Short mmCIF file of C-alpha atoms and ligand atoms in Angstrom, two decimals:
data_model
loop_
_atom_site.label_atom_id
_atom_site.label_comp_id
_atom_site.label_asym_id
_atom_site.label_seq_id
_atom_site.Cartn_x
_atom_site.Cartn_y
_atom_site.Cartn_z
CA MET W 219 -21.89 53.83 34.74
CA LYS W 220 -22.56 52.65 31.21
CA GLN W 221 -19.25 54.14 30.02
CA VAL W 222 -17.41 51.85 32.44
CA GLN W 223 -19.37 48.69 31.79
CA PHE W 224 -19.26 48.77 28.02
CA PRO W 225 -15.46 48.25 27.63
CA PHE W 226 -15.58 45.60 30.30
CA LEU W 227 -18.30 43.74 28.43
CA LEU W 228 -16.32 43.98 25.24
CA PHE W 229 -13.32 42.60 27.02
CA LEU W 230 -15.38 39.75 28.47
CA ILE W 231 -16.73 38.85 25.03
CA PHE W 232 -13.26 39.04 23.55
CA PHE W 233 -11.89 36.85 26.35
CA LEU W 234 -14.62 34.22 25.90
CA HIS W 235 -14.09 34.24 22.16
CA CYS W 236 -10.37 33.61 22.60
CA THR W 237 -10.80 30.69 24.99
CA LYS W 238 -13.40 29.17 22.70
CA THR W 239 -11.21 29.31 19.58
CA SER W 240 -8.11 28.16 21.42
CA ALA W 241 -10.04 25.16 22.76
CA GLN W 242 -10.92 24.22 19.18
CA SER W 243 -7.53 24.82 17.71
CA PRO W 244 -5.56 21.55 18.29
CA PRO W 245 -5.27 20.21 14.73
CA PRO W 246 -7.08 16.90 14.29
CA SER W 247 -4.40 14.31 13.57
CA GLY W 248 -7.31 12.17 12.51
CA PRO W 249 -7.43 9.01 10.44
CA ALA W 250 -5.55 8.84 7.16
CA ASN W 251 -7.24 10.24 4.07
CA ILE W 252 -5.97 8.50 0.95
CA THR W 253 -7.35 10.97 -1.57
CA GLY W 254 -5.97 13.87 0.47
CA ILE W 255 -2.55 12.20 0.56
CA LEU W 256 -2.54 11.61 -3.20
CA GLU W 257 -3.89 15.08 -4.05
CA LYS W 258 -1.11 16.61 -2.02
CA ALA W 259 1.49 14.46 -3.78
CA GLY W 260 0.17 15.43 -7.24
CA GLN W 261 0.23 13.33 -10.46
CA TYR W 262 -2.41 10.83 -9.27
CA THR W 263 -5.63 12.30 -10.69
CA THR W 264 -6.68 9.14 -12.55
CA PHE W 265 -6.06 6.86 -9.59
CA ILE W 266 -7.92 9.30 -7.29
CA ARG W 267 -10.86 9.31 -9.71
CA LEU W 268 -10.92 5.49 -9.67
CA LEU W 269 -10.62 5.37 -5.88
CA LYS W 270 -13.63 7.65 -5.60
CA SER W 271 -15.80 6.08 -8.29
CA THR W 272 -15.29 2.59 -6.86
CA GLN W 273 -15.86 3.78 -3.26
CA GLU W 274 -12.48 2.28 -2.43
CA ALA W 275 -11.25 5.58 -0.97
CA ASP W 276 -13.74 5.33 1.89
CA GLN W 277 -12.93 1.67 2.28
CA ILE W 278 -9.22 2.39 2.54
CA ASN W 279 -9.69 5.21 5.03
CA SER W 280 -11.80 3.16 7.36
CA GLN W 281 -9.59 0.10 6.99
CA ALA W 282 -6.43 2.09 7.71
CA ASN W 283 -8.15 3.46 10.80
CA ASN W 284 -9.46 0.14 12.06
CA SER W 285 -7.23 -2.67 10.86
CA ASN W 286 -4.55 -4.21 13.03
CA GLN W 287 -2.38 -5.17 10.08
CA GLY W 288 -2.47 -1.82 8.33
CA LEU W 289 -2.55 -1.34 4.57
CA THR W 290 -0.12 -0.91 1.69
CA ILE W 291 -1.20 0.95 -1.44
CA PHE W 292 0.58 0.95 -4.79
CA ALA W 293 -0.38 4.19 -6.50
CA PRO W 294 0.17 4.36 -10.27
CA THR W 295 0.96 7.81 -11.62
CA ASP W 296 -1.08 9.56 -14.29
CA SER W 297 1.58 8.74 -16.84
CA ALA W 298 1.27 5.06 -15.87
CA PHE W 299 -2.43 5.25 -16.72
CA SER W 300 -1.85 7.16 -19.93
CA SER W 301 0.51 4.47 -21.20
CA LEU W 302 -2.23 1.84 -20.96
CA LYS W 303 -3.75 0.68 -24.23
CA SER W 304 -6.61 3.01 -25.05
CA GLY W 305 -9.90 1.60 -23.85
CA ALA W 306 -8.23 -0.72 -21.38
CA LEU W 307 -10.06 0.85 -18.45
CA ASN W 308 -13.32 1.49 -20.25
CA SER W 309 -13.58 -2.14 -21.26
CA LEU W 310 -13.88 -3.14 -17.61
CA THR W 311 -17.19 -3.61 -15.84
CA ASP W 312 -17.79 -1.70 -12.60
CA GLN W 313 -17.05 -4.86 -10.64
CA GLN W 314 -13.77 -5.33 -12.53
CA LYS W 315 -12.79 -1.71 -11.85
CA VAL W 316 -13.23 -2.41 -8.15
CA GLN W 317 -11.03 -5.49 -8.52
CA LEU W 318 -8.41 -3.49 -10.43
CA VAL W 319 -8.23 -0.88 -7.68
CA GLN W 320 -8.20 -3.53 -4.94
CA PHE W 321 -5.35 -5.27 -6.74
CA HIS W 322 -3.25 -2.20 -5.82
CA ILE W 323 -3.95 -2.71 -2.11
CA LEU W 324 -2.23 -5.18 0.20
CA PRO W 325 -4.17 -5.88 3.40
CA SER W 326 -1.00 -5.48 5.49
CA LEU W 327 1.50 -2.75 6.10
CA TYR W 328 4.86 -3.37 4.43
CA SER W 329 7.90 -1.19 4.75
CA ILE W 330 10.37 -1.23 1.88
CA SER W 331 12.73 -3.41 3.91
CA GLN W 332 9.94 -5.85 4.76
CA PHE W 333 9.43 -6.54 1.06
CA GLN W 334 12.87 -8.10 1.07
CA THR W 335 11.68 -10.95 3.27
CA VAL W 336 8.08 -11.57 2.17
CA SER W 337 7.30 -14.81 0.44
CA ASN W 338 5.55 -14.72 -2.90
CA PRO W 339 2.83 -14.63 -3.95
CA LEU W 340 1.30 -11.77 -1.94
CA ARG W 341 -2.44 -11.67 -1.49
CA THR W 342 -4.06 -8.41 -2.55
CA GLN W 343 -7.31 -6.91 -1.39
CA ALA W 344 -8.92 -8.11 -4.64
CA GLY W 345 -8.48 -11.74 -3.68
CA ASP W 346 -10.99 -13.70 -1.68
CA SER W 347 -12.11 -17.30 -1.49
CA SER W 348 -14.87 -16.84 -4.07
CA ASN W 349 -12.98 -15.09 -6.87
CA GLY W 350 -9.50 -16.50 -6.47
CA GLN W 351 -6.37 -14.97 -5.13
CA PHE W 352 -5.43 -12.04 -7.39
CA PRO W 353 -1.81 -12.42 -6.27
CA LEU W 354 1.22 -10.41 -7.16
CA ASN W 355 4.91 -11.07 -6.64
CA VAL W 356 7.64 -8.77 -5.47
CA THR W 357 11.33 -9.04 -6.17
CA THR W 358 13.87 -6.86 -4.44
CA SER W 359 17.47 -5.90 -4.74
CA GLY W 360 18.56 -3.76 -1.83
CA ASN W 361 15.97 -1.02 -1.54
CA GLN W 362 14.71 -1.52 -5.06
CA VAL W 363 11.34 -3.23 -5.16
CA ASN W 364 9.80 -4.61 -8.34
CA ILE W 365 6.33 -6.02 -8.74
CA THR W 366 5.22 -8.59 -11.25
CA THR W 367 1.61 -9.49 -11.90
CA GLY W 368 2.16 -11.95 -14.70
CA VAL W 369 0.99 -9.24 -17.14
CA VAL W 370 3.17 -6.27 -16.19
CA ASP W 371 6.45 -5.70 -14.39
CA ALA W 372 6.45 -2.49 -12.37
CA THR W 373 8.94 -0.68 -10.20
CA VAL W 374 8.27 1.00 -6.88
CA ALA W 375 9.60 4.49 -7.53
CA ASN W 376 9.32 6.07 -4.10
CA THR W 377 7.39 6.33 -0.87
CA VAL W 378 4.52 8.79 -1.13
CA TYR W 379 3.39 8.42 2.48
CA SER W 380 3.87 6.18 5.46
CA ASP W 381 2.69 6.03 9.03
CA SER W 382 2.05 3.20 11.46
CA GLN W 383 -1.08 2.07 9.60
CA LEU W 384 -0.68 3.04 5.98
CA ALA W 385 2.08 3.01 3.40
CA VAL W 386 1.59 4.49 -0.07
CA TYR W 387 4.16 3.77 -2.76
CA GLN W 388 4.41 5.25 -6.22
CA VAL W 389 4.49 2.66 -9.02
CA ASP W 390 5.42 3.37 -12.62
CA LYS W 391 2.83 1.02 -14.14
CA VAL W 392 -0.80 0.21 -13.57
CA LEU W 393 -0.79 -3.24 -11.97
CA LEU W 394 -2.93 -5.31 -14.30
CA PRO W 395 -4.12 -8.56 -12.74
CA LEU W 396 -3.71 -11.70 -14.81
CA GLN W 397 -7.33 -12.59 -14.01
CA LEU W 398 -8.60 -9.51 -15.90
CA PHE W 399 -5.90 -8.97 -18.50
CA LYS W 400 -4.87 -12.37 -19.74
CA LYS W 401 -2.10 -11.88 -22.22
CA ALA W 402 -3.57 -11.84 -25.71
CA VAL W 403 -0.57 -13.68 -27.11
CA SER W 404 -0.53 -17.46 -27.06
CA PRO W 405 1.23 -18.87 -24.00
CA ALA W 406 4.95 -18.23 -24.28
CA PRO W 407 7.22 -21.26 -24.22
CA ALA W 408 8.14 -22.15 -20.66
CA PRO W 409 11.24 -20.23 -19.57
CA ALA W 410 14.44 -22.24 -19.56
CA GLU W 411 14.77 -24.32 -16.41
CA LYS W 412 17.17 -22.98 -13.83
CA PRO W 413 20.39 -25.01 -13.93
CA LYS W 414 19.99 -27.95 -11.60
CA LYS W 415 22.41 -28.26 -8.74
CA ARG W 416 23.66 -31.58 -9.99
CA VAL W 417 25.45 -30.60 -13.21
CA SER W 418 28.07 -32.69 -14.88
CA GLY W 419 29.87 -29.97 -16.88
CA SER W 420 33.50 -29.13 -16.04
CA ASP W 421 32.82 -25.43 -15.36
CA ALA W 422 29.52 -26.11 -13.64
CA PRO W 423 30.52 -26.61 -9.99
CA THR W 424 31.41 -22.92 -9.35
CA LYS W 425 28.12 -21.77 -10.82
CA SER W 426 26.16 -24.40 -9.01
CA THR W 427 27.62 -23.65 -5.58
CA GLY W 428 26.80 -20.00 -6.22
CA ASP W 429 23.19 -20.89 -6.89
CA ALA W 430 23.07 -23.12 -3.85
CA SER W 431 24.30 -20.39 -1.51
CA VAL W 432 21.74 -17.95 -2.88
CA ASP W 433 19.02 -20.54 -2.40
CA SER W 434 20.01 -21.29 1.17
CA SER W 435 20.23 -17.64 2.17
CA ASP W 436 16.78 -17.08 0.69
CA ALA W 437 15.52 -20.00 2.68
CA MET W 438 17.12 -18.64 5.83
CA ARG W 439 15.54 -15.27 5.39
CA SER W 440 12.03 -16.59 5.04
CA ASN W 441 12.07 -19.82 7.00
CA HIS W 442 14.75 -19.66 9.63
CA PRO W 443 13.18 -20.71 12.97
CA ALA W 444 15.01 -17.97 14.88
CA ILE W 445 13.45 -15.33 12.63
CA THR W 446 10.02 -16.84 13.10
CA VAL W 447 10.51 -16.82 16.88
CA ILE W 448 11.68 -13.21 16.81
CA SER W 449 8.74 -12.16 14.63
CA PHE W 450 6.39 -13.93 17.00
CA GLY W 451 8.02 -12.16 19.94
CA VAL W 452 7.64 -8.81 18.22
CA ALA W 453 4.00 -9.53 17.43
CA VAL W 454 3.27 -10.53 21.02
CA SER W 455 4.95 -7.44 22.43
CA ALA W 456 3.12 -5.27 19.93
CA ALA W 457 -0.20 -6.82 20.95
CA PHE W 458 0.64 -6.39 24.64
CA TYR W 459 1.72 -2.81 24.06
CA SER W 460 -1.49 -1.98 22.22
CA LEU W 461 -3.49 -3.40 25.13
CA LEU W 462 -1.71 -1.00 27.45
CA LEU W 463 -2.70 2.01 25.37
C1 NAG B 546 -9.95 13.84 2.20
O1 NAG B 546 -9.28 14.89 1.56
C2 NAG B 546 -9.99 15.41 0.44
C3 NAG B 546 -9.09 16.40 -0.26
O2 NAG B 546 -8.28 17.10 0.62
C4 NAG B 546 -11.28 16.04 0.94
O3 NAG B 546 -12.02 16.54 -0.16
C5 NAG B 546 -12.10 14.96 1.64
O4 NAG B 546 -13.28 15.53 2.20
C6 NAG B 546 -11.31 14.30 2.74
N1 NAG B 546 -12.04 13.16 3.23
C7 NAG B 546 -12.13 12.87 4.53
C8 NAG B 546 -12.89 11.64 4.88
O5 NAG B 546 -11.60 13.56 5.39
C1 NAG B 547 -11.38 5.53 13.69
O1 NAG B 547 -11.29 4.56 14.72
C2 NAG B 547 -11.76 5.01 15.96
C3 NAG B 547 -11.47 3.92 16.98
O2 NAG B 547 -11.84 2.66 16.49
C4 NAG B 547 -13.25 5.33 15.84
O3 NAG B 547 -13.75 5.81 17.08
C5 NAG B 547 -13.45 6.39 14.78
O4 NAG B 547 -14.83 6.63 14.57
C6 NAG B 547 -12.83 5.94 13.47
N1 NAG B 547 -12.90 7.03 12.50
C7 NAG B 547 -13.24 6.82 11.23
C8 NAG B 547 -13.25 8.03 10.36
O5 NAG B 547 -13.50 5.72 10.78
C1 NAG B 548 13.58 -4.11 -11.43
O1 NAG B 548 13.18 -3.68 -12.71
C2 NAG B 548 14.16 -2.89 -13.36
C3 NAG B 548 13.55 -2.36 -14.63
O2 NAG B 548 12.89 -3.38 -15.34
C4 NAG B 548 15.40 -3.74 -13.60
O3 NAG B 548 16.40 -2.98 -14.23
C5 NAG B 548 15.91 -4.23 -12.24
O4 NAG B 548 17.01 -5.12 -12.43
C6 NAG B 548 14.81 -4.96 -11.49
N1 NAG B 548 15.27 -5.26 -10.15
C7 NAG B 548 14.89 -6.34 -9.50
C8 NAG B 548 15.39 -6.48 -8.10
O5 NAG B 548 14.16 -7.19 -10.00
C1 NAG B 549 4.87 -15.72 -8.18
O1 NAG B 549 5.64 -16.48 -7.28
C2 NAG B 549 5.18 -17.82 -7.14
C3 NAG B 549 6.03 -18.49 -6.07
O2 NAG B 549 7.39 -18.27 -6.30
C4 NAG B 549 5.25 -18.54 -8.49
O3 NAG B 549 4.77 -19.85 -8.36
C5 NAG B 549 4.43 -17.76 -9.50
O4 NAG B 549 4.56 -18.34 -10.78
C6 NAG B 549 4.88 -16.32 -9.56
N1 NAG B 549 3.97 -15.58 -10.42
C7 NAG B 549 4.39 -14.63 -11.25
C8 NAG B 549 3.35 -13.96 -12.06
O5 NAG B 549 5.58 -14.32 -11.36
#
């Protein structure tokens, strides 16, 4: 009797074990993990260290999981950090380090093509009503996106990660906010005024119409009522769709 039962028992145990592990096996496509994403991409050890020491990593993960607008992160490479003036980071208080990291986070999801139509300045996560705006500006040319903070000009080098909630872009400079890194030099003379549209020179009209057409197409892109209506429509359908889910 025992000789018959024993293999059967083994088989039963084996069978139960298999069903148990197969029930566990679907990989968790859980919430985004910013430090995991950056570790996998490599060359972000300094930024990862800052994200952890300021607790911003946890903040980002829970915000990416819960926010309706999503998040955009500009991740400076290790070489971006190493080209900072020595002591630049160490001279910051803990609170300022948090602000520096938050300055690299936009509280909305932007695709590369959406940067082409945003209006400056963009609010960063560092800005709130009590400590000012901590804004940055983007300029684009085709798919090239540049960022200016008033202290540094940086270039978005590539997309490290993107899903429906979170976009992570590599930047070649640490984005230093004007509020923390006021330029040491005395204020530079105001840049030359853009040529006014009404110019009385003989060769001016061509140039001036060129400027005018650029201005009006910019205005159309950001302010055209049809685009606003379409965006509103998209937002409403997105909201309706998310209710259905
Ligand atoms: C994120 O990924 C890192 C590295 O892979 C890991 O150490 C950490 O525990 C993960 N965090 C979460 C919240 O999953
Ligand atoms: C992600 O969001 C879902 C739904 O709001 C929630 O149940 C879950 O606990 C969140 N996970 C994390 C890690 O925040
Ligand atoms: C972005 O910056 C690079 C390097 O400074 C420059 O060559 C390029 O013209 C800039 N592009 C835009 C759209 O500002
Ligand atoms: C950002 O853009 C706004 C609006 O065009 C402008 O007033 C501001 O001076 C710009 N700031 C920087 C640092 O370029």
